[in-house]
Coordinates of N, CA, C and O in Angstrom, one line a residue:
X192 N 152.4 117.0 85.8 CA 153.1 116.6 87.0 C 154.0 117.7 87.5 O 155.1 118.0 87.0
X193 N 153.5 118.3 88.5 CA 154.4 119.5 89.4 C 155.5 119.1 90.4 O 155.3 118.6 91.6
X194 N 157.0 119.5 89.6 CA 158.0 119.5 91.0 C 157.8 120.3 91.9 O 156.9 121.1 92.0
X195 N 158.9 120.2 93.0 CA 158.7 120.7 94.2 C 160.1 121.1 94.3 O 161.1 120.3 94.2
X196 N 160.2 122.4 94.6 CA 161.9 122.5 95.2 C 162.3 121.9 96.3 O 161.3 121.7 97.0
X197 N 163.0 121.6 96.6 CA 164.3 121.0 98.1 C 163.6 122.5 99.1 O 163.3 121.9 100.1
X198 N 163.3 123.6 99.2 CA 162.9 124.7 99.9 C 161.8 124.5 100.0 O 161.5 124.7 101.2
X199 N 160.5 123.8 99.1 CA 159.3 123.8 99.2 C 159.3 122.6 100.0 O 158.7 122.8 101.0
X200 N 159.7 121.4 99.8 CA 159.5 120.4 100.7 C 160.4 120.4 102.1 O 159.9 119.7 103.0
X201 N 161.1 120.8 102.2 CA 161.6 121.5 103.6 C 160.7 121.9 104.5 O 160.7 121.5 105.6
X202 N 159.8 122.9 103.7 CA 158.7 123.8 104.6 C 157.5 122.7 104.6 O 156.6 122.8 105.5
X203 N 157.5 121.9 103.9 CA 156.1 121.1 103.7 C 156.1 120.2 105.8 O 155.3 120.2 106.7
X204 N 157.9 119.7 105.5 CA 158.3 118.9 106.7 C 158.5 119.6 107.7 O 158.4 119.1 108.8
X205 N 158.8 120.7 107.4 CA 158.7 121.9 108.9 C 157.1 121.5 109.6 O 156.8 121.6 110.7
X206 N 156.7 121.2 108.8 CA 154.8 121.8 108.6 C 154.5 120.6 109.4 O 154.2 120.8 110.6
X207 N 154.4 119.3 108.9 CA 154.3 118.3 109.3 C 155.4 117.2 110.1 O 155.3 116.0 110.1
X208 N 156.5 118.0 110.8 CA 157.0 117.4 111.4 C 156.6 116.5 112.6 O 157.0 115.3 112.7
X209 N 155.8 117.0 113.5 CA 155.0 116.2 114.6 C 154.4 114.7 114.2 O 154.4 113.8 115.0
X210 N 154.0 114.7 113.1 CA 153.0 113.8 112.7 C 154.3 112.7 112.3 O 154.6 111.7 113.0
X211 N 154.9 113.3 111.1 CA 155.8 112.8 110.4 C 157.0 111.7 111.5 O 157.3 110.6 111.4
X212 N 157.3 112.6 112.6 CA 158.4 112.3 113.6 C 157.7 111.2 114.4 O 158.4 110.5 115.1
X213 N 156.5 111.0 114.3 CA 155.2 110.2 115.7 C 155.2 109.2 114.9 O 155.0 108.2 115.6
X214 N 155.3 108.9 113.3 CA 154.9 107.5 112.0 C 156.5 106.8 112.8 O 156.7 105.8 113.5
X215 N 157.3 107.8 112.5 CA 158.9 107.1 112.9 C 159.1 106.3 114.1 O 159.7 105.3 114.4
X216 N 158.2 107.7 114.8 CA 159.0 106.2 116.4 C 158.1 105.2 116.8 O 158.3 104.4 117.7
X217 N 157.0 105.3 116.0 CA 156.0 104.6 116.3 C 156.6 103.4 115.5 O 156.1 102.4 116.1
X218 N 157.2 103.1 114.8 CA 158.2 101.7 113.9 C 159.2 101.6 114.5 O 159.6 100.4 114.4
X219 N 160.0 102.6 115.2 CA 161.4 102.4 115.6 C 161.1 101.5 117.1 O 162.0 100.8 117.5
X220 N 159.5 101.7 117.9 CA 159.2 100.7 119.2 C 158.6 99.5 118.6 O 158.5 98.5 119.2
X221 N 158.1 99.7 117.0 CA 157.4 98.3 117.1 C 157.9 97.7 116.7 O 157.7 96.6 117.2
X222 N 158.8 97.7 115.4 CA 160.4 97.0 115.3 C 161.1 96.4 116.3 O 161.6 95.2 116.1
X223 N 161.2 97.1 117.3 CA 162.2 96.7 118.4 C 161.9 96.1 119.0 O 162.8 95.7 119.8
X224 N 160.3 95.8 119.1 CA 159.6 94.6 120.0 C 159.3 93.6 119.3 O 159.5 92.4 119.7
X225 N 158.7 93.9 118.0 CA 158.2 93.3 117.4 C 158.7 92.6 115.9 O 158.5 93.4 114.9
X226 N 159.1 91.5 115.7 CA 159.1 90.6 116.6 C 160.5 90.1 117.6 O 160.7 89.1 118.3
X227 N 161.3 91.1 117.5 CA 162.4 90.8 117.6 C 162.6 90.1 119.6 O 163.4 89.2 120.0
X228 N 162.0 90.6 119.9 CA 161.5 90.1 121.6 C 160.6 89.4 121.6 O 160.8 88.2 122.0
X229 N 159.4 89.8 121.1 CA 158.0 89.0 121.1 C 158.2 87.5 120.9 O 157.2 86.8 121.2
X230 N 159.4 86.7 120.3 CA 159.7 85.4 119.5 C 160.3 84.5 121.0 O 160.1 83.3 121.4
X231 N 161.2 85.7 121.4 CA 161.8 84.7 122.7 C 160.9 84.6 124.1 O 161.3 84.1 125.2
X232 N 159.6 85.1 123.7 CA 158.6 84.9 125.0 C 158.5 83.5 125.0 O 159.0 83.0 124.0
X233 N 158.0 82.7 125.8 CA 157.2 81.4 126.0 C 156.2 81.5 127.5 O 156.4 82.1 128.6
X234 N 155.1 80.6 126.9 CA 154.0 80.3 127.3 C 154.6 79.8 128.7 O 155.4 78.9 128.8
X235 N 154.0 80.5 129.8 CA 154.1 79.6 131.6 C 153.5 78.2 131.0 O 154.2 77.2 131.1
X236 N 152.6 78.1 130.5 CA 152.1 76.9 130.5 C 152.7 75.9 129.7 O 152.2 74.8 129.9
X237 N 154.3 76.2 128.6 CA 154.7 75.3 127.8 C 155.3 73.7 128.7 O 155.7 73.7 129.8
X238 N 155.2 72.9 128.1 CA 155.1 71.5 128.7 C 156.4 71.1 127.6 O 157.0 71.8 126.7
X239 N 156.7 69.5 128.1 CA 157.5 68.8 127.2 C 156.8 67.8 126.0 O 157.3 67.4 125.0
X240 N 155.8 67.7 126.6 CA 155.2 66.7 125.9 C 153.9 67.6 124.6 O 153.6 68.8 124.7
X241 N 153.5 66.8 123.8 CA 152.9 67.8 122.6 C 150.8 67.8 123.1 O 149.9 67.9 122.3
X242 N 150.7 67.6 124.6 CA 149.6 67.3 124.7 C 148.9 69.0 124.6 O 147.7 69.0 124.1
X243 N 149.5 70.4 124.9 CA 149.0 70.8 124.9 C 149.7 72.2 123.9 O 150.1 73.3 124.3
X244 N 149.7 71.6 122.5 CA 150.3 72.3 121.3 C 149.9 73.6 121.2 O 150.2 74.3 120.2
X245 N 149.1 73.9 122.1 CA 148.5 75.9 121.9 C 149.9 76.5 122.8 O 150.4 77.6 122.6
X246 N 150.2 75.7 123.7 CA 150.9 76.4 124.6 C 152.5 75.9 124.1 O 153.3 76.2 124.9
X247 N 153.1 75.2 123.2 CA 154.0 75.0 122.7 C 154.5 75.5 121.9 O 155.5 76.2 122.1
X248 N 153.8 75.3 120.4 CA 154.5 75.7 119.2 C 153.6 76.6 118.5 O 153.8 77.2 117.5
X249 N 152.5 76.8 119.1 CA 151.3 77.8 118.3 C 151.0 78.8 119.2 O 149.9 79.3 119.1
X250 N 151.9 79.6 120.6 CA 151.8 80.6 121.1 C 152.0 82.0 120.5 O 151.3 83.0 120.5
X251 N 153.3 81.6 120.0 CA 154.2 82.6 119.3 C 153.3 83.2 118.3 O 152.8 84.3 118.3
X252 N 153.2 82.2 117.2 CA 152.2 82.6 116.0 C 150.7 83.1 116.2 O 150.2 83.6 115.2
X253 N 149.8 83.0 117.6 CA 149.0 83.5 118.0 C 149.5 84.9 118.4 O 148.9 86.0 118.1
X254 N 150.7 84.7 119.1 CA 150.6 86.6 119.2 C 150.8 87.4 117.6 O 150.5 88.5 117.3
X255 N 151.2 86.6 117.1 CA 151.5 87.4 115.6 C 149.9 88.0 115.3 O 149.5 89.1 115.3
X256 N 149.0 86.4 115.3 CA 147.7 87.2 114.6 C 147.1 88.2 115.7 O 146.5 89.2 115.4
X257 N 147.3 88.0 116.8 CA 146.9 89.1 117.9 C 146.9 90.5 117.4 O 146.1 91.5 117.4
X258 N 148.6 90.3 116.6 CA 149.0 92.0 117.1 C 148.9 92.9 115.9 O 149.3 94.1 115.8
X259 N 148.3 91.9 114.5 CA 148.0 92.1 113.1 C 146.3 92.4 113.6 O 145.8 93.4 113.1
X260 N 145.5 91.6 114.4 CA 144.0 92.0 114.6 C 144.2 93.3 115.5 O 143.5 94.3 115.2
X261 N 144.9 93.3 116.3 CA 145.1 94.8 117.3 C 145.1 95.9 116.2 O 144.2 96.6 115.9
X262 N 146.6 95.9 115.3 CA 146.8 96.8 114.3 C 145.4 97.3 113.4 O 144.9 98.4 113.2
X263 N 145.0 96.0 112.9 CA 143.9 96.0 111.8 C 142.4 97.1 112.8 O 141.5 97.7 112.2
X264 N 142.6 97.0 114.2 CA 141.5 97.5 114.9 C 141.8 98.8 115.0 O 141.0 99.8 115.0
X265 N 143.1 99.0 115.2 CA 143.8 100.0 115.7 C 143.6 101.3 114.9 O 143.3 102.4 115.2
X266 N 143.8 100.6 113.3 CA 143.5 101.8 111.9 C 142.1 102.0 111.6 O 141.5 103.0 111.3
X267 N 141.7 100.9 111.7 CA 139.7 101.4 112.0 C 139.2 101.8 112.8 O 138.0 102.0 112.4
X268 N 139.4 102.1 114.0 CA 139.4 103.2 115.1 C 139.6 104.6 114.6 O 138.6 105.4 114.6
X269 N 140.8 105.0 114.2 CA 141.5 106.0 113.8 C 140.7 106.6 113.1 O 140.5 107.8 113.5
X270 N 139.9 105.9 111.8 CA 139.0 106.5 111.2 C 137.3 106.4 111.3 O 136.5 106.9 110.5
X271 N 137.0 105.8 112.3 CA 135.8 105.5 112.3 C 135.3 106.8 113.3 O 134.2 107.3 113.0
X272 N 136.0 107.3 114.5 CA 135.6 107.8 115.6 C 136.6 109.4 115.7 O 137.7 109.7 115.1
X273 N 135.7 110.0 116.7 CA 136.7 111.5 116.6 C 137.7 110.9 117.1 O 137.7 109.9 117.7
X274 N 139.3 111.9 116.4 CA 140.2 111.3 116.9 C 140.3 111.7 118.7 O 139.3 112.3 119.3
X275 N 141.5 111.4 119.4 CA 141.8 111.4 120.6 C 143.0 112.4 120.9 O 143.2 113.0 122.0
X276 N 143.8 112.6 119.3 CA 145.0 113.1 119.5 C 145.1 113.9 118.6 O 144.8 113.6 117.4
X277 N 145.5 115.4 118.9 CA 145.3 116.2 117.9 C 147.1 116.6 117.3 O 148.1 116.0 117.7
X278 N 147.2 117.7 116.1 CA 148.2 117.8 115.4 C 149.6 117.7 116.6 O 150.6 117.2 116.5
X279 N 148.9 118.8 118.0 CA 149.9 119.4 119.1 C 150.4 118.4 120.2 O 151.2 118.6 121.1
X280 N 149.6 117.0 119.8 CA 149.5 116.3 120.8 C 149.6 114.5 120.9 O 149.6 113.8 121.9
X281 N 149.7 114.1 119.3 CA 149.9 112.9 118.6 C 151.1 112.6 119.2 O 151.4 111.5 119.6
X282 N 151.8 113.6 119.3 CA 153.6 113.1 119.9 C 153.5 112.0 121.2 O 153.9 110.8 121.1
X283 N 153.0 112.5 122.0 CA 152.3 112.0 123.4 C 152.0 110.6 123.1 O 152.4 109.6 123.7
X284 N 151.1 110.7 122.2 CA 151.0 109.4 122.2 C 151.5 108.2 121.6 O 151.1 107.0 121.8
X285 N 152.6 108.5 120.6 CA 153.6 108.3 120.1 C 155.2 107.6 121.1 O 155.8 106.6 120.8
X286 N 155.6 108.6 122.2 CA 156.4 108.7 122.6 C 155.9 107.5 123.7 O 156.5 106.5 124.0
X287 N 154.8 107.9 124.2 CA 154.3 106.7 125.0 C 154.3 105.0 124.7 O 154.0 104.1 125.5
X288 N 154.7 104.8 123.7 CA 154.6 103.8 123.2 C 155.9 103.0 123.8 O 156.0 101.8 123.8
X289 N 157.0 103.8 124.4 CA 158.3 103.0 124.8 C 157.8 102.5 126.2 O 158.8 102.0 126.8
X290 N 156.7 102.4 126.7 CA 156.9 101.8 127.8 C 156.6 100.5 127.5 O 156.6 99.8 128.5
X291 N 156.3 99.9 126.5 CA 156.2 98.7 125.8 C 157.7 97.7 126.0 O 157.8 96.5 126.2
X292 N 158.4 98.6 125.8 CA 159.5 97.9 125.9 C 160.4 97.1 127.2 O 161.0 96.0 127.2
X293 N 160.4 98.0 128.5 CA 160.3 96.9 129.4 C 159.4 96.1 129.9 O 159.5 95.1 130.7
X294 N 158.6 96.6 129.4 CA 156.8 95.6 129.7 C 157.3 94.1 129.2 O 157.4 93.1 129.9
X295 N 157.6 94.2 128.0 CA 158.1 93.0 127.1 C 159.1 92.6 127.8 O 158.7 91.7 128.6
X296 N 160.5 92.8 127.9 CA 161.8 92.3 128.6 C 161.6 91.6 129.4 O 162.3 90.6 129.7
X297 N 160.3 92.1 130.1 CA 160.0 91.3 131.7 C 159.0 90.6 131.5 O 158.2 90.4 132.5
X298 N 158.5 90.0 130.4 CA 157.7 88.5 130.1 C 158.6 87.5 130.4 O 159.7 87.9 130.7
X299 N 158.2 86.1 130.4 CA 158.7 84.9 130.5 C 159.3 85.0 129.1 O 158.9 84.9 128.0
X300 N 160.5 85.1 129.7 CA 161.8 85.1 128.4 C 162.8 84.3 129.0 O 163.3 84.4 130.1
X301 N 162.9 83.2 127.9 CA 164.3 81.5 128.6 C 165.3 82.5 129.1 O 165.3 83.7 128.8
X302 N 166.2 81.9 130.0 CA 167.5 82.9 129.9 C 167.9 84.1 129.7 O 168.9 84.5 129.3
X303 N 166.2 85.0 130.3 CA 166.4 86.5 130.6 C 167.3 86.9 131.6 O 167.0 86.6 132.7
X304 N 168.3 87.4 131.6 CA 169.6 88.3 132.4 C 168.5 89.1 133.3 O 169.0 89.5 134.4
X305 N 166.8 89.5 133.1 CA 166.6 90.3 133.5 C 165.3 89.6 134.5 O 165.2 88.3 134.6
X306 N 164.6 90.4 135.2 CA 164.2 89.2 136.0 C 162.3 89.0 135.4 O 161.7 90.0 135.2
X307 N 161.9 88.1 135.3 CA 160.6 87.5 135.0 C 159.8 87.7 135.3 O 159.0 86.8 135.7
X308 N 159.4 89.3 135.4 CA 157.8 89.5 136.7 C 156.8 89.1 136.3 O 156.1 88.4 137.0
X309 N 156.3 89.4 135.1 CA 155.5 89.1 134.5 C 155.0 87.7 133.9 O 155.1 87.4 132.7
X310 N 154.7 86.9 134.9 CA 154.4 85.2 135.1 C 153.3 85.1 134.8 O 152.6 84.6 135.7
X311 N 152.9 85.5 134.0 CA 151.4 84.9 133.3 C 151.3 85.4 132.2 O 151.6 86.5 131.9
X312 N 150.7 84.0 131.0 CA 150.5 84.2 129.7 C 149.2 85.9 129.4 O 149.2 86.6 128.4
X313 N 148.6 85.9 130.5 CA 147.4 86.9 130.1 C 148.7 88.1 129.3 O 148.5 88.5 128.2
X314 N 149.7 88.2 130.2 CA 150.7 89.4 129.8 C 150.9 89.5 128.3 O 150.1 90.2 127.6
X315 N 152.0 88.9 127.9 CA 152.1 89.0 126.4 C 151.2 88.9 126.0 O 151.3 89.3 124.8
X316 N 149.9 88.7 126.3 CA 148.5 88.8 124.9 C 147.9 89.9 125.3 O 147.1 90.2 124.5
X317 N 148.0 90.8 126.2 CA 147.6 91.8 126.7 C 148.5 92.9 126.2 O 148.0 94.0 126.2
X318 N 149.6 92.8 125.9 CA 150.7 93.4 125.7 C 150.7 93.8 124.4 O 150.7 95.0 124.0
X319 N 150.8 92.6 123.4 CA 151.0 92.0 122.2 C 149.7 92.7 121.5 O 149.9 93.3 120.5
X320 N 148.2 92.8 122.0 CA 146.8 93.1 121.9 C 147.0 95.3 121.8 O 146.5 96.1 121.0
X321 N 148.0 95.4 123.2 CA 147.8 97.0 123.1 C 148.7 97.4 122.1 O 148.3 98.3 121.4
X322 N 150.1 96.7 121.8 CA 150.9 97.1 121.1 C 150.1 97.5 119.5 O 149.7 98.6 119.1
X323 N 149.9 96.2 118.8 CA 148.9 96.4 117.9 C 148.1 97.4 117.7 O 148.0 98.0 116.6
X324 N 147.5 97.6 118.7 CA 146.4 98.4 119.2 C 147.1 99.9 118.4 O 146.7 100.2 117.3
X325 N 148.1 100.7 119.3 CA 148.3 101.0 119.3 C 149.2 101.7 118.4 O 149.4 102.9 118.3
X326 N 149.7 100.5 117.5 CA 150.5 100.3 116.3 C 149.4 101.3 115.1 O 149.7 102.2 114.3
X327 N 148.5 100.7 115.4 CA 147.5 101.2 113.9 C 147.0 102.0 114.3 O 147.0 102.8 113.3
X328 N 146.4 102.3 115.2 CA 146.0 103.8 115.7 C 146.8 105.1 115.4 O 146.5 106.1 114.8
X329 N 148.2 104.8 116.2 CA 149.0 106.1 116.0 C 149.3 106.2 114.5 O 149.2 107.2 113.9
X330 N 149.7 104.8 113.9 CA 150.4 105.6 112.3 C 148.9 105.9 111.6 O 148.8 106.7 110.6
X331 N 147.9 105.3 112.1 CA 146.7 105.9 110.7 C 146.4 107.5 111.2 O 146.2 108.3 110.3
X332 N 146.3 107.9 112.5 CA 146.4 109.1 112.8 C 146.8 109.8 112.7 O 146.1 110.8 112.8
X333 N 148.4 110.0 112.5 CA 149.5 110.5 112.2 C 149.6 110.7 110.9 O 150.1 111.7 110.5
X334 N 149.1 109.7 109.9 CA 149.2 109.5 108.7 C 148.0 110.7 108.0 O 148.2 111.3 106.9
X335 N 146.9 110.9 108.8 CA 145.7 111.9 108.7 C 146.4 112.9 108.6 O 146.8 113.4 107.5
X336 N 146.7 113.1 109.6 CA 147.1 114.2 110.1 C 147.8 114.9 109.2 O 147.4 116.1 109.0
X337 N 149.3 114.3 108.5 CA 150.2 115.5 108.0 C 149.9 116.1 106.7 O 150.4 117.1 106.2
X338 N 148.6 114.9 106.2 CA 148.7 116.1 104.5 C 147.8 117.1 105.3 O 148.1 118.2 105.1
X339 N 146.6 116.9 106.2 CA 145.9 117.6 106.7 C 146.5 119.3 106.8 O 145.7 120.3 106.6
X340 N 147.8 119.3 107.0 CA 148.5 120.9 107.8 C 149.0 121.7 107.2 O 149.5 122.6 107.8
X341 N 148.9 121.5 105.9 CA 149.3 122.1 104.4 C 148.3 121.9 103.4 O 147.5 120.9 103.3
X342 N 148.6 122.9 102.5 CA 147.3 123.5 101.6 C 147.3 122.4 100.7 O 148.3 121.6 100.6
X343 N 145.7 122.1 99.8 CA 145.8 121.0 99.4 C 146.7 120.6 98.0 O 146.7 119.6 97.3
X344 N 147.3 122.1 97.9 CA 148.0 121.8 97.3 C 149.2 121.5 97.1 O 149.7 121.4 95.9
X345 N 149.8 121.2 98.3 CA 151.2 120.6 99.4 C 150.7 119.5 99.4 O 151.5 118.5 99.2
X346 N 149.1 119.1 99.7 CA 149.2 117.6 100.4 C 149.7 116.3 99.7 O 149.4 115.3 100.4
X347 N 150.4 116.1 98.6 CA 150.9 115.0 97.9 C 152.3 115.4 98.5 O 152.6 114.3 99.1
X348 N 153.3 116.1 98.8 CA 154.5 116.2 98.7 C 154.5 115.7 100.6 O 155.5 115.2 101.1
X349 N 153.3 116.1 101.4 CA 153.1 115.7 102.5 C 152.9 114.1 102.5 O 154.0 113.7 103.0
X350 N 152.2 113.2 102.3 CA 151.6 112.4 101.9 C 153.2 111.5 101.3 O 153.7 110.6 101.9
X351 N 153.6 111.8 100.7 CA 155.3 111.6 100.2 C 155.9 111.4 101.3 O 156.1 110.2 101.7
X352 N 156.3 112.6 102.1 CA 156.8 112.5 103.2 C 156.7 111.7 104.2 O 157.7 111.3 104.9
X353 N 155.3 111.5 104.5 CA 154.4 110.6 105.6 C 155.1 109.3 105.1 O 155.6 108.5 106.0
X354 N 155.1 108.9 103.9 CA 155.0 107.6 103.7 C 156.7 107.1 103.3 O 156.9 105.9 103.3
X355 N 157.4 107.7 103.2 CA 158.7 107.7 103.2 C 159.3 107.4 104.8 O 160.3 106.7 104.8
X356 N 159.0 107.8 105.8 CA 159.0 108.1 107.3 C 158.7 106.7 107.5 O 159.6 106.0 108.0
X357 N 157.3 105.9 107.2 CA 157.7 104.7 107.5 C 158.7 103.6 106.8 O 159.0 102.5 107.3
X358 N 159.0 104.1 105.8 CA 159.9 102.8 105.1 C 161.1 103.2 105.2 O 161.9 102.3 105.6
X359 N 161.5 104.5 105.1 CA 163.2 104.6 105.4 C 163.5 105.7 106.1 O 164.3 106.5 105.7
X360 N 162.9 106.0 107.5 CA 163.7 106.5 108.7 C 163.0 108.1 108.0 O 162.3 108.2 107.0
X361 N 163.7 109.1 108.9 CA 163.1 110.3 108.9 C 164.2 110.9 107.2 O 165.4 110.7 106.9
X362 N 163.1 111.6 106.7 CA 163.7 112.1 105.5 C 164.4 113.2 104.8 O 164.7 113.3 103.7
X363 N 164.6 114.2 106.4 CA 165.1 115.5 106.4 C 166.2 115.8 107.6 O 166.8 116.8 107.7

């Protein structure tokens, strides 16, 4: 089992910064929508009465499996087909991901301060469907990508890094 100096893995994250920095914000938008906004949407269609229980109490939990089948599509994409986004250019599509965030605010949210454009259920499942989407795409991509950019004999201390980046924030 081979250490690594504090200098060697420095240069490893120099190496794979792009990738590494793209896993981060790619959790730091889906965190922040998800579910934390996604919960206070409700269905245009919710009623008072339990006649039509899809649009009551089983909306919410439908976007859940939505945006777990988006993700789940999202990472088999990633690997199934050439990618889309290369080492210089994953950021892009990373960074893009915040437009998610007023997209959401302006769903049918009770006692939104902000205003409600978005008046139809198609939205959140359209939303909830790209987020996903997009969720598993960018981190399995990103995730390719950084042992990829260092020799294979770096690629565990890369692969380390990658995967540290999603559980506890950037590591350097």
């Amino acid at each position: 089992d081979e250490g690594f100096t504090l200098q060697e893995i420095w240069d490893v994250f120099k190496t794979i910064q792009v990738p590494a920095l793209s896993v981060f914000n790619v959790y730091v938008v889906t965190i922040g929508v998800f579910p934390a906004v996604l919960v206070e949407i409700e269905s245009i269609s919710k009623c008072e009465g339990d006649e039509e229980r899809f649009f009551n109490d089983l909306f919410i939990p439908f976007l859940f499996v939505l945006f777990n089948l988006g993700d789940f599509t999202g990472r088999t994409l990633a690997g199934a087909y050439e990618p889309l986004f290369g080492k210089n250019t994953i950021w892009i599509a990373s960074l893009s991901r915040w437009i998610f965030v007023p997209f959401f605010v302006h769903c049918n949210i009770v006692d939104n301060k902000l205003a409600n454009i978005f008046m139809s259920d198609f939205w959140p499942i359209f939303l909830v469907s790209l987020l996903g989407l997009s969720n598993g795409y960018v981190t399995s991509l990103s995730m390719m990508l950084g042992p990829s950019l260092v020799s294979p004999s770096k690629a565990s201390v890369a692969s380390t890094i990658m995967l540290r980046e999603t559980r506890e924030g950037p590591s350097i």
